[in-house]
Coordinates of C-alpha atoms in Angstrom, one line a residue:
Chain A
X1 CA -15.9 -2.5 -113.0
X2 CA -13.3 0.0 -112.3
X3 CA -12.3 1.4 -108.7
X4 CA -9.3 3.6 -108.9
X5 CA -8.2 4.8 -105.8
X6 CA -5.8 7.9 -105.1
X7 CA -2.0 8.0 -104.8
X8 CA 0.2 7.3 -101.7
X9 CA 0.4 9.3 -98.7
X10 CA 3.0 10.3 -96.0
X11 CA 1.6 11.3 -93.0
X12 CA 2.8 12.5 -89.3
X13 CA 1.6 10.4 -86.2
X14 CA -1.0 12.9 -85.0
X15 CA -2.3 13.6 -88.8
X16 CA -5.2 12.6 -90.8
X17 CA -5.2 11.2 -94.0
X18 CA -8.2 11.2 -96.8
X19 CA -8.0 8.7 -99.3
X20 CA -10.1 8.5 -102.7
X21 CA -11.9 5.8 -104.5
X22 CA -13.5 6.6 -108.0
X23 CA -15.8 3.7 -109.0
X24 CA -16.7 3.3 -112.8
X25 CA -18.3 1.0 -115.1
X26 CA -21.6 -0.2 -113.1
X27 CA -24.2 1.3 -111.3
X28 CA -22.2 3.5 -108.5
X29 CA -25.7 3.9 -105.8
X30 CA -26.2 0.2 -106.3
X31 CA -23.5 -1.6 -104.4
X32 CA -22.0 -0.7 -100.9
X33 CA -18.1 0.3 -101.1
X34 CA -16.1 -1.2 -98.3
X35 CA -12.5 -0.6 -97.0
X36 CA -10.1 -3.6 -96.3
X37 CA -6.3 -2.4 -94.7
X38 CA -3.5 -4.7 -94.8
X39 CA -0.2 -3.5 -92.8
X40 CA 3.2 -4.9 -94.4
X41 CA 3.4 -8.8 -94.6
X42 CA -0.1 -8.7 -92.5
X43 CA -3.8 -10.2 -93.2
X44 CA -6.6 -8.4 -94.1
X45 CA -8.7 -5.7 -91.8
X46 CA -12.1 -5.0 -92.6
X47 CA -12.8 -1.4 -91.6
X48 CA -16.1 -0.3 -92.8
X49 CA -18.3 0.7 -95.2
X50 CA -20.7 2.8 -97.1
X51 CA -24.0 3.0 -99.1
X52 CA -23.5 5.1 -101.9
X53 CA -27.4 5.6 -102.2
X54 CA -28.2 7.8 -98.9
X55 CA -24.5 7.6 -97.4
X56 CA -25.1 5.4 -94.4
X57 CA -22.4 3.7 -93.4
X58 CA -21.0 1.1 -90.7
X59 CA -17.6 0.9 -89.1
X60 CA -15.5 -1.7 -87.2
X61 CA -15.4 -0.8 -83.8
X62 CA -11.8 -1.2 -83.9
X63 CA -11.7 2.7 -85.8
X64 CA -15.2 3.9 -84.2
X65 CA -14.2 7.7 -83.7
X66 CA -11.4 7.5 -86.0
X67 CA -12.6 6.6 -89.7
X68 CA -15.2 8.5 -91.4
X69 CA -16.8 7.5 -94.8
X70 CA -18.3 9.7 -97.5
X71 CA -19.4 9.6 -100.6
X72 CA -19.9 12.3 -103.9
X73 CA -22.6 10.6 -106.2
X74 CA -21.7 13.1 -109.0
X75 CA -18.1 12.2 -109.4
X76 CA -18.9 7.9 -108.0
X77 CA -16.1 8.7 -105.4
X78 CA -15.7 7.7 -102.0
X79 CA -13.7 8.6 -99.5
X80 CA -12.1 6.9 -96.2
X81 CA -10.4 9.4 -93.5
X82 CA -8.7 8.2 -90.9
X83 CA -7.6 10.2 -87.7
X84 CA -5.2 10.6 -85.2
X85 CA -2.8 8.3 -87.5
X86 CA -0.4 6.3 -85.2
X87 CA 2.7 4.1 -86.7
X88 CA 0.5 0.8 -86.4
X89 CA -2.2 2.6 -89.2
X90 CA 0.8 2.2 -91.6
X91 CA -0.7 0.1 -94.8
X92 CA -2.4 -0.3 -97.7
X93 CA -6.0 0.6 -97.8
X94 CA -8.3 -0.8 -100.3
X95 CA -11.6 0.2 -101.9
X96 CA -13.6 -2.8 -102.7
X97 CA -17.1 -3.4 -103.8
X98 CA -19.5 -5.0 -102.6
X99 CA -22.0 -7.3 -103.8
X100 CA -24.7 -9.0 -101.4
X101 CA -26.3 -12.4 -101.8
X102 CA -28.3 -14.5 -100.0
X103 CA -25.3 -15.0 -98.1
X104 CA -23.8 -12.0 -97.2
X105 CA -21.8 -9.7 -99.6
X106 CA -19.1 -10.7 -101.2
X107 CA -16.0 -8.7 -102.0
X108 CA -16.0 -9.4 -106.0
X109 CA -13.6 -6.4 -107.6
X110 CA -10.9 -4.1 -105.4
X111 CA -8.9 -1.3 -106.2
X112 CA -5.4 -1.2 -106.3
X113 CA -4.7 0.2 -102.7
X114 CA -3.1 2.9 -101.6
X115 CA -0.1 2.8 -99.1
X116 CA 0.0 5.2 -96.0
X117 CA 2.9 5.4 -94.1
X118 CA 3.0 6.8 -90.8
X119 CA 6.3 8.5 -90.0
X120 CA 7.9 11.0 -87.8
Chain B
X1 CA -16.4 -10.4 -82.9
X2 CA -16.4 -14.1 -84.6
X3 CA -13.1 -15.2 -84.9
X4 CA -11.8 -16.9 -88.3
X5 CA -8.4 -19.5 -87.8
X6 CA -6.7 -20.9 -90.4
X7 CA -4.7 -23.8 -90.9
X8 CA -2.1 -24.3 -91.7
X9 CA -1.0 -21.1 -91.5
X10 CA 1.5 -22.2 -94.3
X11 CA 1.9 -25.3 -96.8
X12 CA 4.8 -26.5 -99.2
X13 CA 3.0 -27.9 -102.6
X14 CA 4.3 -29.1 -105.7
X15 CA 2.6 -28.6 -109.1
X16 CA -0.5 -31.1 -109.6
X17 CA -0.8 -31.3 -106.0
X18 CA -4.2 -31.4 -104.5
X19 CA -4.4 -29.1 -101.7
X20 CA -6.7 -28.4 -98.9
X21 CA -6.4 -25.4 -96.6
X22 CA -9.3 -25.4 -93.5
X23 CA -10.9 -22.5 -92.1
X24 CA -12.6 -22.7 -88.3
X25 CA -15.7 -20.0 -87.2
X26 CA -15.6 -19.6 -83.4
X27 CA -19.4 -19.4 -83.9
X28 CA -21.5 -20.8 -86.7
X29 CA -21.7 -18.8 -89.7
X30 CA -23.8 -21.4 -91.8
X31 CA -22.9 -20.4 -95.1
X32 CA -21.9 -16.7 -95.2
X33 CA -18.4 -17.2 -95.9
X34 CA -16.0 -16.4 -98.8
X35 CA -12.7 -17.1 -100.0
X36 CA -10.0 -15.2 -101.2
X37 CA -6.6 -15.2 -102.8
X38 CA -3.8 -12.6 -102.8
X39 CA -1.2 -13.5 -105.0
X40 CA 2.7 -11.5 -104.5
X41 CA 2.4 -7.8 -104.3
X42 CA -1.2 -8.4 -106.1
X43 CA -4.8 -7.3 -105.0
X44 CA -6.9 -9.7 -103.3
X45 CA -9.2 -11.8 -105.9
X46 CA -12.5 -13.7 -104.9
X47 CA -12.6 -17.4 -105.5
X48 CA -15.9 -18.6 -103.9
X49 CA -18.8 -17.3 -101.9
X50 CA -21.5 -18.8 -100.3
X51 CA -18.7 -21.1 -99.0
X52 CA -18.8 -23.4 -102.2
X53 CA -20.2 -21.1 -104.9
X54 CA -17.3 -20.4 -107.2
X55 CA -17.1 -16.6 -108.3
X56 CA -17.3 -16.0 -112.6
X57 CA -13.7 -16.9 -113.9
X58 CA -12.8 -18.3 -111.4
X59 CA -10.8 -22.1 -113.0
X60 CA -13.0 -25.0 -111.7
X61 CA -9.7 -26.7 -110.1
X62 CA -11.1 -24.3 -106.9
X63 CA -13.8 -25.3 -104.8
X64 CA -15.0 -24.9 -101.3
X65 CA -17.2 -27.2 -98.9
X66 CA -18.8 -26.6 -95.2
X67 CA -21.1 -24.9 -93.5
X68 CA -21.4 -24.4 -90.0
X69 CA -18.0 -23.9 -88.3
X70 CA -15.4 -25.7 -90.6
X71 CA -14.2 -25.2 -94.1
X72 CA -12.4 -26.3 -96.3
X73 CA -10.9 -24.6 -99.6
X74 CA -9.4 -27.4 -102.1
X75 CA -7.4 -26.8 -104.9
X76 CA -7.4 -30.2 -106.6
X77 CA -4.4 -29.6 -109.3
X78 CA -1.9 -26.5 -108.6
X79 CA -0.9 -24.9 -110.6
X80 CA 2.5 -22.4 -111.5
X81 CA -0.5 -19.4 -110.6
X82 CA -2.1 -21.0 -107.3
X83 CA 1.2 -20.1 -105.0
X84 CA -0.5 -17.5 -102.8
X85 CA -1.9 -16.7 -99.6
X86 CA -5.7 -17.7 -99.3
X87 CA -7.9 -16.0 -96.8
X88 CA -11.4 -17.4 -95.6
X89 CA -13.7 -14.3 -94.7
X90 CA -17.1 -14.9 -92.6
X91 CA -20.1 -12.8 -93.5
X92 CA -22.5 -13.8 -90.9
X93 CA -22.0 -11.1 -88.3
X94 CA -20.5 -7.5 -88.3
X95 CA -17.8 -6.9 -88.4
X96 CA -16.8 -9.4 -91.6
X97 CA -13.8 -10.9 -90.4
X98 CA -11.2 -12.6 -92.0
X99 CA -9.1 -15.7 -91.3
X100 CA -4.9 -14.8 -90.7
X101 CA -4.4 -16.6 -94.0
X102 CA -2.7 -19.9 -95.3
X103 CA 0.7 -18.8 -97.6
X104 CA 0.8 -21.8 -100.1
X105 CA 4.4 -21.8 -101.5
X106 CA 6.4 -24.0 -103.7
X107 CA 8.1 -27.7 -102.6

């Protein structure tokens, strides 16, 4: 499993920002993708996630309005855009996939992350 | 939103230490909940879901316990490779939420 996401990013307060996640080496329709943030020397932030097969997706309510996720089955890539970026957005953003048991999913392989920075 | 808290929020171990770190639900989650690990400038890496089934690879020295509200993660030996932060992660309701996270460093 492979999830290789896109390079970092600069971006304005006021800007948007549209980050990439190619997934490889399993079934791409068969597992949800989810995005995890983490600002500098923070926790983890769960912020949503998508069903490859059909696109439906479900985001914290923390970035209703703001996030949307989409996928392109024919390249296994998803995407995460966030809106109206403010300073506090400023982190790194992680693919991750998804695997659901009788418990819940369960966040077994991430991607590297990609860092946004938020800057005047 | 069910709220995950940690504690400690930090620990000093030494190598061969047995080490606990807890993990409260402000609701019960019965058994949807998963730990992680996040070494230095590293990725986050699942150790056990299902709050004590231990993810493929994963070095048997981890294990988890609980259900309900409390948790426990226990390392029973560290080791040189365990000095991370570890975050508990409740899958019971949306949104998944994770705990703040317990940095385990070096005595």
């Amino acid at each position: 499993v492979q999830l290789v996401q896109s390079g970092a990013e600069v971006q304005k307060p006021g800007a948007s920002v549209k980050v990439s996640c190619m997934a490889s080496g399993y079934a791409f329709s068969s597992y949800y993708l989810h995005w995890v943030r983490q600002a500098p020397g923070q926790g983890l932030e769960w912020m949503g996630m998508i069903k490859p097969d059909g696109g439906s997706t479900s985001y914290a309510q923390n970035f209703q309005g703001r996030v949307t996720m989409t996928r392109d089955t024919s390249t296994s890539t998803v995407y995460m855009e966030l809106s109206s970026l403010r300073s506090e957005d400023t982190a790194v953003y992680y693919c991750t996939r998804g695997v659901i048991g009788s418990y819940g999913p369960r966040l077994d392989s991430w991607g590297r992350g990609t860092l946004v920075t938020v800057s005047s | 939103d069910i709220q995950m808290t940690q504690s400690p929020s930090s620990l000093s171990a030494s190598v061969g230490d047995r080490v606990t770190v807890s993990c409260r639900a402000s609701q019960g989650v019965n058994s949807y909940l998963n730990w992680y690990q996040q070494q230095p400038g590293k990725v986050p890496k699942l150790l056990i879901y299902a709050a004590s089934s231990l993810q493929s690879g994963v070095p048997s020295r981890f294990s988890g316990s609980g259900s309900g509200t409390d948790f426990t993660l226990t390392i029973s030996s560290l080791q040189p490779e365990d000095f991370a932060t570890y975050y508990c992660q409740q899958t019971y309701n949306m949104p998944p939420t994770f705990g703040q996270g317990t940095k385990v460093e070096i005595k």
